[in-house]
PDB file of C-alpha atoms and ligand atoms in Angstrom:
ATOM      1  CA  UNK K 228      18.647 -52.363 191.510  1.00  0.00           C
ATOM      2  CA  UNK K 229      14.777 -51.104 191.376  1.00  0.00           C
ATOM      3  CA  UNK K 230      13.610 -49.108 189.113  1.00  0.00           C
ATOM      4  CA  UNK K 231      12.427 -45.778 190.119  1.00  0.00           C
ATOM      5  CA  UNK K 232       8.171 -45.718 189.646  1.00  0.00           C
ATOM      6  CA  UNK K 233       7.378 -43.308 187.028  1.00  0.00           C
ATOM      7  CA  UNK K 234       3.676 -41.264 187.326  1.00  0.00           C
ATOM      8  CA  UNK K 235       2.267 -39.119 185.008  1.00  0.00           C
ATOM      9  CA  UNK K 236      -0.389 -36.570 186.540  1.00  0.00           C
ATOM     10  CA  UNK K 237      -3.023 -34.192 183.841  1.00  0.00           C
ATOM     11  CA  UNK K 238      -4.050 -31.027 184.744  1.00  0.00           C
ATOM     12  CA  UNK K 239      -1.460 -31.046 187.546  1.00  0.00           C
ATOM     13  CA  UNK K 240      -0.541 -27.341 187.266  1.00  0.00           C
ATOM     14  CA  UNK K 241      -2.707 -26.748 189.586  1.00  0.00           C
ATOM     15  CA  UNK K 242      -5.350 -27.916 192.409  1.00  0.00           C
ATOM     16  CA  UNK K 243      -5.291 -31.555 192.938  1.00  0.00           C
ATOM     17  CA  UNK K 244      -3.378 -32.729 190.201  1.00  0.00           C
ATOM     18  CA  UNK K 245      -0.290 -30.389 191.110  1.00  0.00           C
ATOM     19  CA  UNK K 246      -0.720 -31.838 195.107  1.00  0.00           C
ATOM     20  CA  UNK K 247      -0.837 -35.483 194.128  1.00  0.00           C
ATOM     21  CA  UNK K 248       2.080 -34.745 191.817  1.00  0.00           C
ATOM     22  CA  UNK K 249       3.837 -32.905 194.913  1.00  0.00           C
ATOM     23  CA  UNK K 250       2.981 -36.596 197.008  1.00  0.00           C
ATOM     24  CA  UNK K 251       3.707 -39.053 194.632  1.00  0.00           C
ATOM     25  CA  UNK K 252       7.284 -37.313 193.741  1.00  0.00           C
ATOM     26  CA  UNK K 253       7.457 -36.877 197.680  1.00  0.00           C
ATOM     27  CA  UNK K 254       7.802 -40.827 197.566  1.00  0.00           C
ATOM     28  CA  UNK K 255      10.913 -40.795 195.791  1.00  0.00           C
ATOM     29  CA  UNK K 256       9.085 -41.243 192.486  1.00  0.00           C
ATOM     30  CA  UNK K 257      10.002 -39.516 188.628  1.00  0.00           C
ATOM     31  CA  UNK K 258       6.786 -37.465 187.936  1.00  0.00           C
ATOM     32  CA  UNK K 259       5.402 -35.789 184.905  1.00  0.00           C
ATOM     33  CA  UNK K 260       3.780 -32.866 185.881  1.00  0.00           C
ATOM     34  CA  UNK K 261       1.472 -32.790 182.796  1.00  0.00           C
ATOM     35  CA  UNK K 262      -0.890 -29.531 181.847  1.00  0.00           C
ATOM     36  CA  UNK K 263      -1.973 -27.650 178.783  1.00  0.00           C
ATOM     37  CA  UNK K 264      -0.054 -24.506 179.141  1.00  0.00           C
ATOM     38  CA  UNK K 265       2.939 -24.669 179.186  1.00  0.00           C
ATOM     39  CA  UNK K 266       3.912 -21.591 180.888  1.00  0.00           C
ATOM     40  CA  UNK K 267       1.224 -22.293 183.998  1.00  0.00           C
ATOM     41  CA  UNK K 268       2.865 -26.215 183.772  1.00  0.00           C
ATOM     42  CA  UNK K 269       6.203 -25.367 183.691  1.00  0.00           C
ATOM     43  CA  UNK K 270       5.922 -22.573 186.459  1.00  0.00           C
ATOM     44  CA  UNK K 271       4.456 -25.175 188.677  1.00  0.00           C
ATOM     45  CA  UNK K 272       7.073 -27.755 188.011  1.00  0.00           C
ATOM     46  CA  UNK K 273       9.814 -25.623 188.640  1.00  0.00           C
ATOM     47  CA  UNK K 274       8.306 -24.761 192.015  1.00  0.00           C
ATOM     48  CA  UNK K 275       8.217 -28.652 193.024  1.00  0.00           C
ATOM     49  CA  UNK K 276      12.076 -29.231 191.519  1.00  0.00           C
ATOM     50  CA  UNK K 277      12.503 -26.027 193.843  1.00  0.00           C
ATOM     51  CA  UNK K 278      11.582 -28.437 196.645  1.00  0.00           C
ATOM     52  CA  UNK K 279      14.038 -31.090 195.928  1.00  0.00           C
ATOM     53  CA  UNK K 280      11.545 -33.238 193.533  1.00  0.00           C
ATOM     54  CA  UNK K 281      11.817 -35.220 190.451  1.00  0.00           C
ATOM     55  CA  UNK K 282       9.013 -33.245 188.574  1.00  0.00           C
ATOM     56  CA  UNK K 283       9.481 -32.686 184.784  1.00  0.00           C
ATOM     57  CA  UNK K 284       6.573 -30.745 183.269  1.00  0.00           C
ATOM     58  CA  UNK K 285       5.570 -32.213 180.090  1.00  0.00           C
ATOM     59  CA  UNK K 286       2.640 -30.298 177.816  1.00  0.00           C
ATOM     60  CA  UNK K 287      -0.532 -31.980 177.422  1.00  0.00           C
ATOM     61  CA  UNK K 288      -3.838 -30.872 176.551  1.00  0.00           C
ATOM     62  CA  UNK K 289      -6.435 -33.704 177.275  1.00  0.00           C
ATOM     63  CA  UNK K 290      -8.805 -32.520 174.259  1.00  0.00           C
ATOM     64  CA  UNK K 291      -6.252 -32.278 171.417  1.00  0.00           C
ATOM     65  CA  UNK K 292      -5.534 -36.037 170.076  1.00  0.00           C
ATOM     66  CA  UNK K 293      -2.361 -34.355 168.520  1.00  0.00           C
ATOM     67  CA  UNK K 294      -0.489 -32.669 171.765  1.00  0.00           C
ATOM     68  CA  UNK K 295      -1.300 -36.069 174.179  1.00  0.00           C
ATOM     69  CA  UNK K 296      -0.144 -38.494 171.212  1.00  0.00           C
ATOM     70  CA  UNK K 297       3.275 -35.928 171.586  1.00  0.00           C
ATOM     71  CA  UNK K 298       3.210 -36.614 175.132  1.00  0.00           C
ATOM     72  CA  UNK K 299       3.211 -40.258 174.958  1.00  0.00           C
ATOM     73  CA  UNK K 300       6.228 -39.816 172.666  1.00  0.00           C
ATOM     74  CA  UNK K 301       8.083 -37.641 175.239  1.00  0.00           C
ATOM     75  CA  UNK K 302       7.454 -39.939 178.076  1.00  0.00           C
ATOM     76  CA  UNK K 303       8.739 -42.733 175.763  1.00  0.00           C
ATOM     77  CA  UNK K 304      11.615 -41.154 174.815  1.00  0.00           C
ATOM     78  CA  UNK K 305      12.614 -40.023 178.643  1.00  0.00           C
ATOM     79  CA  UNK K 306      11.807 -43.580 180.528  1.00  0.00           C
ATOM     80  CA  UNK K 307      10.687 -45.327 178.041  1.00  0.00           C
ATOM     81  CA  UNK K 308       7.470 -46.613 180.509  1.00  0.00           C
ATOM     82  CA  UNK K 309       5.106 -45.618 182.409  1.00  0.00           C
ATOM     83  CA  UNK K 310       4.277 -47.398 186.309  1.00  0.00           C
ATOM     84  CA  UNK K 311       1.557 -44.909 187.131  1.00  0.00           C
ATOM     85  CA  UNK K 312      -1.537 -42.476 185.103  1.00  0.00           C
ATOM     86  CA  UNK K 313      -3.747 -40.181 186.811  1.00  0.00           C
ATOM     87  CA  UNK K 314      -6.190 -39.021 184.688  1.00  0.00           C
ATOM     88  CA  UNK K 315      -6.924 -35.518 187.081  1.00  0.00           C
ATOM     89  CA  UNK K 316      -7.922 -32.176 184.285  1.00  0.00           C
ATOM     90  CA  UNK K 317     -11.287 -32.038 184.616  1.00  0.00           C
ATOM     91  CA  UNK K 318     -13.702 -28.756 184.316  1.00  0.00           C
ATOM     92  CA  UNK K 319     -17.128 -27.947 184.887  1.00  0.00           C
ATOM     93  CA  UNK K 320     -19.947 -26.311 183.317  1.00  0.00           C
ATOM     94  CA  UNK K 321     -20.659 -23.149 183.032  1.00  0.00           C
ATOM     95  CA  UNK K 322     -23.415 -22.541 184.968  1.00  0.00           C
ATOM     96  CA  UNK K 323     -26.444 -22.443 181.921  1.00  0.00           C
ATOM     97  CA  UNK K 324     -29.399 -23.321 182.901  1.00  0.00           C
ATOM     98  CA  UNK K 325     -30.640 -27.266 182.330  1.00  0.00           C
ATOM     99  CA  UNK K 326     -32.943 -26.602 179.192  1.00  0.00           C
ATOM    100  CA  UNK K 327     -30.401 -23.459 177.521  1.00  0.00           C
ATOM    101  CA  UNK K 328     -27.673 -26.222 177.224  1.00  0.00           C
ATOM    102  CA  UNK K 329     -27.010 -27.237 173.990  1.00  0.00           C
ATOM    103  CA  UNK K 330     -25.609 -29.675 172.294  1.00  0.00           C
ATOM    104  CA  UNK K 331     -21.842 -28.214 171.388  1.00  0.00           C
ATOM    105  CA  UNK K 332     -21.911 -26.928 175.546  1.00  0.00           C
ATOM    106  CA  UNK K 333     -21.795 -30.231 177.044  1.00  0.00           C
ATOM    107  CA  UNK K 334     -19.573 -32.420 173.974  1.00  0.00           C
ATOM    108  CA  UNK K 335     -16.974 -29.296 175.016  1.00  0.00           C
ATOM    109  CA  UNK K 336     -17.209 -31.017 178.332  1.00  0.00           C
ATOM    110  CA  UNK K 337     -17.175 -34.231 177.449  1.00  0.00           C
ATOM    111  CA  UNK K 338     -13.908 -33.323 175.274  1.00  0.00           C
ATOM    112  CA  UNK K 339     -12.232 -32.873 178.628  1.00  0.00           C
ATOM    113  CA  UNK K 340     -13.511 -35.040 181.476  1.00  0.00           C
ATOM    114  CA  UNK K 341     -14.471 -38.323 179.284  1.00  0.00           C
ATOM    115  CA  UNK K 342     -13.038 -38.397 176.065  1.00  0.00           C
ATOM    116  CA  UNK K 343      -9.604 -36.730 177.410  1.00  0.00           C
ATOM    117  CA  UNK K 344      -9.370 -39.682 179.795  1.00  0.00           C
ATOM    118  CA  UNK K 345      -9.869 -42.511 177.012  1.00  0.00           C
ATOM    119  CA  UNK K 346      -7.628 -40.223 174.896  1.00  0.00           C
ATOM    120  CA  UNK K 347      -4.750 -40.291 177.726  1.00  0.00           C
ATOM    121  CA  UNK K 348      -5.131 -44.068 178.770  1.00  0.00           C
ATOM    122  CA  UNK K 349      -4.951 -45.343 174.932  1.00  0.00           C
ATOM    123  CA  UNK K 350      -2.166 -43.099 173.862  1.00  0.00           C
ATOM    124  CA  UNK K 351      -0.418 -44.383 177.708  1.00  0.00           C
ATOM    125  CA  UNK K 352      -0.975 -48.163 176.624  1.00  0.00           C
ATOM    126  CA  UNK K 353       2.242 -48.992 175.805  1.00  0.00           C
ATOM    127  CA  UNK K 354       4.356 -47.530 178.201  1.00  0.00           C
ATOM    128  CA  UNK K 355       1.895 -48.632 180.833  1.00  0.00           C
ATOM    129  CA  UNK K 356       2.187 -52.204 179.628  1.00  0.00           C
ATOM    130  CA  UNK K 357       5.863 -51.696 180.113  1.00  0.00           C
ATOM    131  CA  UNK K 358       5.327 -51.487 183.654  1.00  0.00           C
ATOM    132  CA  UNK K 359       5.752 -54.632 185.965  1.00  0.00           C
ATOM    133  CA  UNK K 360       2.712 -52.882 188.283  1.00  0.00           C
ATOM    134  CA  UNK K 361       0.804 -50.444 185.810  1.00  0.00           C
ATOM    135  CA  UNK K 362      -1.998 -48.778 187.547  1.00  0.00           C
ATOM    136  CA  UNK K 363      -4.553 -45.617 186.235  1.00  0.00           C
ATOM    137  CA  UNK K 364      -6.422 -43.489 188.792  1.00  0.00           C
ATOM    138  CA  UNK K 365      -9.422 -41.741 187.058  1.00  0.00           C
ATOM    139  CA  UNK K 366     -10.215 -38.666 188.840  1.00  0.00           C
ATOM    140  CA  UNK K 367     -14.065 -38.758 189.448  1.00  0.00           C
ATOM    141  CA  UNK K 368     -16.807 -37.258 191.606  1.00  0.00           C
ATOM    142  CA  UNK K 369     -19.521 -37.821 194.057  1.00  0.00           C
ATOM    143  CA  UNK K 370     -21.601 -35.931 190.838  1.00  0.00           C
ATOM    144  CA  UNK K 371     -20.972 -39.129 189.044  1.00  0.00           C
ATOM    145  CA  UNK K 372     -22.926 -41.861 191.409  1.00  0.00           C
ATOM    146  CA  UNK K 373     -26.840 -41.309 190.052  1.00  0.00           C
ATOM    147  CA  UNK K 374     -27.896 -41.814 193.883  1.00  0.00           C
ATOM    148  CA  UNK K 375     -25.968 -38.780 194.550  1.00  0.00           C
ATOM    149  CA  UNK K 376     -26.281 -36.650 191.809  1.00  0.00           C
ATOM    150  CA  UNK K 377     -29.835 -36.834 192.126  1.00  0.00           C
ATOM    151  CA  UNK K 378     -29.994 -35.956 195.408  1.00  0.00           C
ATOM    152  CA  UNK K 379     -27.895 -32.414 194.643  1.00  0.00           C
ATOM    153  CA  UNK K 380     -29.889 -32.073 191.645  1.00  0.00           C
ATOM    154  CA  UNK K 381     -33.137 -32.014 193.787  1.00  0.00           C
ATOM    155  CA  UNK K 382     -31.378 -29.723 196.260  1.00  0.00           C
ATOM    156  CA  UNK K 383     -29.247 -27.559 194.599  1.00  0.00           C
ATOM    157  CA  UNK K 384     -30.675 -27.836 191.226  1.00  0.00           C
ATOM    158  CA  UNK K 385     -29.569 -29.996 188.055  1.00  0.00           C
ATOM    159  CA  UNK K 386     -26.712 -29.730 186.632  1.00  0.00           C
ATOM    160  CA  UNK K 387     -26.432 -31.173 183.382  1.00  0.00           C
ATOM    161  CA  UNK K 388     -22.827 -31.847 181.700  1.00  0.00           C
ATOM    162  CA  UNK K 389     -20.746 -32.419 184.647  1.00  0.00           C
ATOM    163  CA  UNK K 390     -22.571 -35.342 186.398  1.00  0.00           C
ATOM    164  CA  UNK K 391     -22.777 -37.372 183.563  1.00  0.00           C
ATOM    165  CA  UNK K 392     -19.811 -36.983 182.384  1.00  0.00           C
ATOM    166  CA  UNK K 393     -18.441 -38.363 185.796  1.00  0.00           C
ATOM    167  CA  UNK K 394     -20.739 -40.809 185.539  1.00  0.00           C
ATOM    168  CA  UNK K 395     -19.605 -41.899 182.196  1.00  0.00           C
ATOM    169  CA  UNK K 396     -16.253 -41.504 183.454  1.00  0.00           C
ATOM    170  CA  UNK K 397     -17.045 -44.381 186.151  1.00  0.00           C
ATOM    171  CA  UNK K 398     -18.724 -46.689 183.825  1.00  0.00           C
ATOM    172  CA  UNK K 399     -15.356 -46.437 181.397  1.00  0.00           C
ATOM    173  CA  UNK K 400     -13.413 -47.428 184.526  1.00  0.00           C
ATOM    174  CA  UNK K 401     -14.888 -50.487 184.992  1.00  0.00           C
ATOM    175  CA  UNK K 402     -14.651 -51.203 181.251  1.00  0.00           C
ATOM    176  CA  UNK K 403     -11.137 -50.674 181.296  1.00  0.00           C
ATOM    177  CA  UNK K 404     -10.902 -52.913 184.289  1.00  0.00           C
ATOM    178  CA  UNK K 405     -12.280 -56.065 182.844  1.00  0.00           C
ATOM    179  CA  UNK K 406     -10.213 -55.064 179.528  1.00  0.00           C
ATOM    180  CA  UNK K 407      -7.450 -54.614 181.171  1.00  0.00           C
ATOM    181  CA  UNK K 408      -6.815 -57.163 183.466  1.00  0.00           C
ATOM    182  CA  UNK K 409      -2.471 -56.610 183.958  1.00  0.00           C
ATOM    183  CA  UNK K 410      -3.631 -53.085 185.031  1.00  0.00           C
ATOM    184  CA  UNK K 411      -5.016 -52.020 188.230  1.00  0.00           C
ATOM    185  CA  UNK K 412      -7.519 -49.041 187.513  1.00  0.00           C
ATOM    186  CA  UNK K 413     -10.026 -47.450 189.432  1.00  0.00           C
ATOM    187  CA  UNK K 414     -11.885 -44.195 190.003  1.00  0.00           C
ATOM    188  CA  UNK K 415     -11.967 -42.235 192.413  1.00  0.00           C
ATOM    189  CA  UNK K 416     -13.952 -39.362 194.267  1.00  0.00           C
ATOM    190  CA  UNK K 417     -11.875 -36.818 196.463  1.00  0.00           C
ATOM    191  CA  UNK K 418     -14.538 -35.107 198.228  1.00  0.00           C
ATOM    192  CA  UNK K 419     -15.079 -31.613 198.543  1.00  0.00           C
ATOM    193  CA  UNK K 420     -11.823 -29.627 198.199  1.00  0.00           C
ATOM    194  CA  UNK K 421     -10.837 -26.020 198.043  1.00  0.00           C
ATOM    195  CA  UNK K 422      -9.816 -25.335 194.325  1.00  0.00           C
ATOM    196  CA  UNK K 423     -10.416 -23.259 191.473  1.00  0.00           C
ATOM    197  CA  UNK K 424     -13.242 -25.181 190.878  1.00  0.00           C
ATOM    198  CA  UNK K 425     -15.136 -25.022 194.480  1.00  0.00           C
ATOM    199  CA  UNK K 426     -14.325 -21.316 194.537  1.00  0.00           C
ATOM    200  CA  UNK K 427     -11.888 -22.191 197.408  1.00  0.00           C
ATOM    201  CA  UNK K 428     -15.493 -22.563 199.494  1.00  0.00           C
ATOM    202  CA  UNK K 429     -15.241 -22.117 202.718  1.00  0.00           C
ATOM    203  CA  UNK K 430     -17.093 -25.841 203.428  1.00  0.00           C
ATOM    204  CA  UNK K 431     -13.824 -27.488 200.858  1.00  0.00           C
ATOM    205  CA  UNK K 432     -11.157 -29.226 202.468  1.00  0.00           C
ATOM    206  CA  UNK K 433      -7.426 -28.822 201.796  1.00  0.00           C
ATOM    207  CA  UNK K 434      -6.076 -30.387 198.660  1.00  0.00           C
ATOM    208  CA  UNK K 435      -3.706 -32.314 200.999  1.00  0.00           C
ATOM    209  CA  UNK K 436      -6.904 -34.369 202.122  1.00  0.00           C
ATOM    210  CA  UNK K 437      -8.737 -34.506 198.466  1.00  0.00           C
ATOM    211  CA  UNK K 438      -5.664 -35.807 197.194  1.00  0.00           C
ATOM    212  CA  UNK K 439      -5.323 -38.621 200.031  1.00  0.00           C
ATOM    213  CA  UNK K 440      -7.909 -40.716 197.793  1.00  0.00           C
ATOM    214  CA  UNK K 441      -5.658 -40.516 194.763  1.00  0.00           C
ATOM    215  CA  UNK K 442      -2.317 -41.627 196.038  1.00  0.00           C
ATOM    216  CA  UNK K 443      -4.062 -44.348 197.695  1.00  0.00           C
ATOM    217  CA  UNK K 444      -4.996 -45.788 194.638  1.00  0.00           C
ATOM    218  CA  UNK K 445      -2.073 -44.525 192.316  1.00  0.00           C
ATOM    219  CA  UNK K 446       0.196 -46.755 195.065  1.00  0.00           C
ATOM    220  CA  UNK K 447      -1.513 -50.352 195.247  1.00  0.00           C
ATOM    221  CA  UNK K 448       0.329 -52.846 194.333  1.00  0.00           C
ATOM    222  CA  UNK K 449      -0.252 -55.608 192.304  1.00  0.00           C
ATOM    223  CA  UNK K 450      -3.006 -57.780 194.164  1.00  0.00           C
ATOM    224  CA  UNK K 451      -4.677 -54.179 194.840  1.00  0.00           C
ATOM    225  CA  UNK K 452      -8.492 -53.440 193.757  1.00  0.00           C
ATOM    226  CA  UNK K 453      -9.144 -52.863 190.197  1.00  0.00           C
ATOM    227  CA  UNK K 454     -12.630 -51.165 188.365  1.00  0.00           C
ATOM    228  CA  UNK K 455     -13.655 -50.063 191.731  1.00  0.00           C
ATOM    229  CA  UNK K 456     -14.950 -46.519 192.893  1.00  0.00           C
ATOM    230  CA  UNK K 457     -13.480 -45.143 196.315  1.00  0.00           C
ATOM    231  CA  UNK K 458     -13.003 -41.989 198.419  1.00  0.00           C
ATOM    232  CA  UNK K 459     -11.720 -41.389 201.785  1.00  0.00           C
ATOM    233  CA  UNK K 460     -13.269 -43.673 203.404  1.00  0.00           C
ATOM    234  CA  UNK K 461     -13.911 -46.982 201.081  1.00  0.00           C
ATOM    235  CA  UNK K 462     -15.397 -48.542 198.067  1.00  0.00           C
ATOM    236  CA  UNK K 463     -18.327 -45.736 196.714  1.00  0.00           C
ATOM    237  CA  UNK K 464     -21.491 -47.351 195.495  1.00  0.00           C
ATOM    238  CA  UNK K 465     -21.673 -46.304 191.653  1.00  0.00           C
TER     239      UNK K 465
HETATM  240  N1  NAP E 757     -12.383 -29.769 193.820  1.00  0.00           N
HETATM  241  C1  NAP E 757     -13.364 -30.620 194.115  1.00  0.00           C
HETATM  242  O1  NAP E 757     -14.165 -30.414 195.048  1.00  0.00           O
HETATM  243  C2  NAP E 757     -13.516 -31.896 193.327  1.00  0.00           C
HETATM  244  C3  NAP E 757     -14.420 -32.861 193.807  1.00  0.00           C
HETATM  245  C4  NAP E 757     -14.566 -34.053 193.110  1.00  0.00           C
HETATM  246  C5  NAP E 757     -13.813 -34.258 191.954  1.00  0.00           C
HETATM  247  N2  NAP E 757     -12.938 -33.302 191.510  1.00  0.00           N
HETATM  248  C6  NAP E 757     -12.164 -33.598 190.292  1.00  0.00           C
HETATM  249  O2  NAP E 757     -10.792 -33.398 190.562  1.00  0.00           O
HETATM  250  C7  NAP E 757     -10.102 -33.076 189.344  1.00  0.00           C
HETATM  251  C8  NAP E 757      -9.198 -31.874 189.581  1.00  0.00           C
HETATM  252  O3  NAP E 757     -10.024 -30.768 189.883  1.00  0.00           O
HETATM  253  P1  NAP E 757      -9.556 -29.533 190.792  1.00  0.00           P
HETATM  254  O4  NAP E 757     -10.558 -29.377 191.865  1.00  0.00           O
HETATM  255  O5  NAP E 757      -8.118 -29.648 191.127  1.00  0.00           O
HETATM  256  O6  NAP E 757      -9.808 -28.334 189.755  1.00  0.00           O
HETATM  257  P2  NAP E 757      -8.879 -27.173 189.201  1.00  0.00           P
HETATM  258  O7  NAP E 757      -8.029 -26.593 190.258  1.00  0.00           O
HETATM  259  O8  NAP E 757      -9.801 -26.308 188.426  1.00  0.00           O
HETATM  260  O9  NAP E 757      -7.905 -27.962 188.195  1.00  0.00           O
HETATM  261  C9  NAP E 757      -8.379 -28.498 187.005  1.00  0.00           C
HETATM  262  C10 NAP E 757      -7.165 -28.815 186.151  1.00  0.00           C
HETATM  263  O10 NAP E 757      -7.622 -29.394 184.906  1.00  0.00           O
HETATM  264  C11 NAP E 757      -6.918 -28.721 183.876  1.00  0.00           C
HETATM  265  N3  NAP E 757      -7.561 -28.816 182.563  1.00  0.00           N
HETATM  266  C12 NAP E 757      -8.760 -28.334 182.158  1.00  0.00           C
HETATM  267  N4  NAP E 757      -8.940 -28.593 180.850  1.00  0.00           N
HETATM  268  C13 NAP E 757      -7.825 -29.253 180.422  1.00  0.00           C
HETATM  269  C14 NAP E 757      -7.401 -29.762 179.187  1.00  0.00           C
HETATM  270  N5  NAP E 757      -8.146 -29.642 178.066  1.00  0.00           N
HETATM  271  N6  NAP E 757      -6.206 -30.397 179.124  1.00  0.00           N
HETATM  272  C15 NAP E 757      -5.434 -30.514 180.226  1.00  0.00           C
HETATM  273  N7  NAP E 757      -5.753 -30.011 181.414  1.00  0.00           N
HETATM  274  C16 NAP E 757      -6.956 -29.393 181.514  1.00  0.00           C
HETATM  275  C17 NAP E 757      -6.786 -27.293 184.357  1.00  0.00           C
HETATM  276  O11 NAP E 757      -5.813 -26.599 183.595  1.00  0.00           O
HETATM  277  P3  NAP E 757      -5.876 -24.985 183.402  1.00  0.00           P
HETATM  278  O12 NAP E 757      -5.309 -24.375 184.650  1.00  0.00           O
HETATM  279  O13 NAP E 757      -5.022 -24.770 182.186  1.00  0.00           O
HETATM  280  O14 NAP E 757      -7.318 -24.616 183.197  1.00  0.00           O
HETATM  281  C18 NAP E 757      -6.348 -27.571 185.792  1.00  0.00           C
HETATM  282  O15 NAP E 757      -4.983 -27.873 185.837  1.00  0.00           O
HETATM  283  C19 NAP E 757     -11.191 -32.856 188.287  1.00  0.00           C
HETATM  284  O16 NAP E 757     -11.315 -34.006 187.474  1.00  0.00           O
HETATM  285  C20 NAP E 757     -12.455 -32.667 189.119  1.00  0.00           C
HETATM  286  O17 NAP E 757     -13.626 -33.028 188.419  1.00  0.00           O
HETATM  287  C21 NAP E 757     -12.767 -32.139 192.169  1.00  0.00           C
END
C-alpha cells in the first residue's frame, strides 16, 4: 500500500503558505498547517478540514529554537516522517530608511526569513531523511537575485534587510543542496502576489498563481532539480 506524502508548510495561516497548504492537501496529501499563533493557525486549519482536507495545524514559530524543536517532536510523534518542508513565514522590513537601520532591526529579520529556515530544515532532518523522496522548498524572492534587487533599489529605493536576507536565503539553498544530496531542495520566487505583505496591490496576482511555483517544486520526484532557483516560468538566475 503507499504511504500517504506528508508536507509541512510555516507561516501557512495565512497568504501563500495557507494556499499551498490548501493545494498540496488538495492532492490527497497529510499536511501540517504550521504558524506561530495558534489561534490564527488553528482557525485556518479548521477552515481547510471544513473543506474535506487532511490539515492538522501544528504551532511553530520560526524564531524560537524551543517551539520548532516541539514541532519536530509533534510531527514525529504523529507520522513519524516527513516527505515534504516548505519553508514559507517570511516578513519584511519596516519601512526605515537605509542609513536609520540598525543593527538589532535587520538580525530581527534575519531571525525570521534566514535563520528560521536553517532552524526548520535542521530540526526537520530526521524525519525528512525518513522519507523515500524528501524534498524542501525555500520560499524566496525576486529581492534576493542582486541583478534584481539592484534594479528596484535604483527605482524604488533600497531596501536594506529584506533583499539580503533572500539573498542569503538562496545562497543557503544551494548549500543545503550539495550537503544534502538524498534531498531535493530548491528556492523559489512566486512573483508578485496579493497578500498581507503587498498590501493586496492592485498590480499582485492571486495566491492561487504565487503558489503555482511552490507546489511545483514541493512535488518533484526523485530525479527532480535540486539547489536551483525558479518561478513561474523556469530556472531564475541568482
Ligand atoms: N507576496 C509576495 O508578493 C511575495 C513575493 C515573493 C516572495 N514572497 C515570500 O512568500 C512568503 C509568504 O509571504 P506572503 O506574501 O504569504 O506574506 P503574508 O501573508 O504576510 O504571510 C507571512 C506568513 O509568515 C508568518 N510569520 C512571520 N513571522 C513568523 C514567525 N516568526 N514564525 C512563523 N511564522 C511567521 C506570518 O504569520 P503571522 O500571521 O502570525 O504574522 C504569516 O503566516 C514569504 O517568505 C515572502 O517573503 C512573497
Amino acid at each position: 500500500m503507499t504511504e500517504t506524502t506528508t508536507a509541512l508548510v510555516t507561516g501557512a495561516n495565512k497568504g501563500l503558505g495557507r494556499e499551498t497548504v490548501r493545494r498540496l492537501a488538495g492532492l490527497g496529501w497529510r499536511v501540517f498547517l504550521a504558524a506561530r499563533d495558534t489561534a490564527r493557525g488553528e482557525a485556518a486549519a479548521a477552515e481547510l478540514v471544513e473543506d474535506g482536507l487532511a490539515v492538522e495545524f501544528v504551532p511553530l514559530d520560526v524564531a524560537s529554537e524551543d517551539s520548532v524543536f516541539a514541532a519536530a517532536e509533534a510531527v514525529k510523534a504523529r507520522s513519524g516522517r516527513l516527505d515534504v518542508l516548505v519553508n514559507n513565514a517570511g516578513v519584511v522590513d519596516s519601512g526605515i530608511p537605509v542609513t536609520d537601520v540598525r543593527g538589532d532591526d535587520v538580525r530581527d529579520l534575519f531571525e525570521v526569513n534566514v535563520f528560521g529556515p536553517v532552524r526548520v530544515t535542521h530540526a526537520f532532518l530526521p524525519l525528512l531523511r525518513a522519507s523515500e523522496n524528501p524534498r524542501v522548498v525555500m520560499v524566496s524572492s525576486s529581492a534576493g537575485s542582486v541583478p534584481d534587487a539592484i534594479e528596484w533599489g535604483k527605482t524604488y529605493g533600497p531596501v536594506l534587510g529584506y533583499p539580503s536576507s533572500k539573498a542569503a536565503l538562496n545562497m543557503i539553498t544551494t548549500q543545503y543542496a550539495i550537503a544534502l544530496g538524498d534531498i531535493r531542495i530548491n528556492a523559489v520566487n512566486p512573483g508578485k502576489t496579493a497578500t498581507d505583505m503587498t498590501g493586496f496591490s492592485a498590480d499582485s496576482q492571486p495566491v492561487t498563481e504565487g503558489a503555482e511555483v511552490i507546489v511545483k517544486l514541493a512535488t518533484v520526484g526523485p530525479d527532480g532539480p535540486t539547489g536551483e532557483f525558479f518561478d513561474n516560468d523556469g530556472l531564475v538566475p541568482w
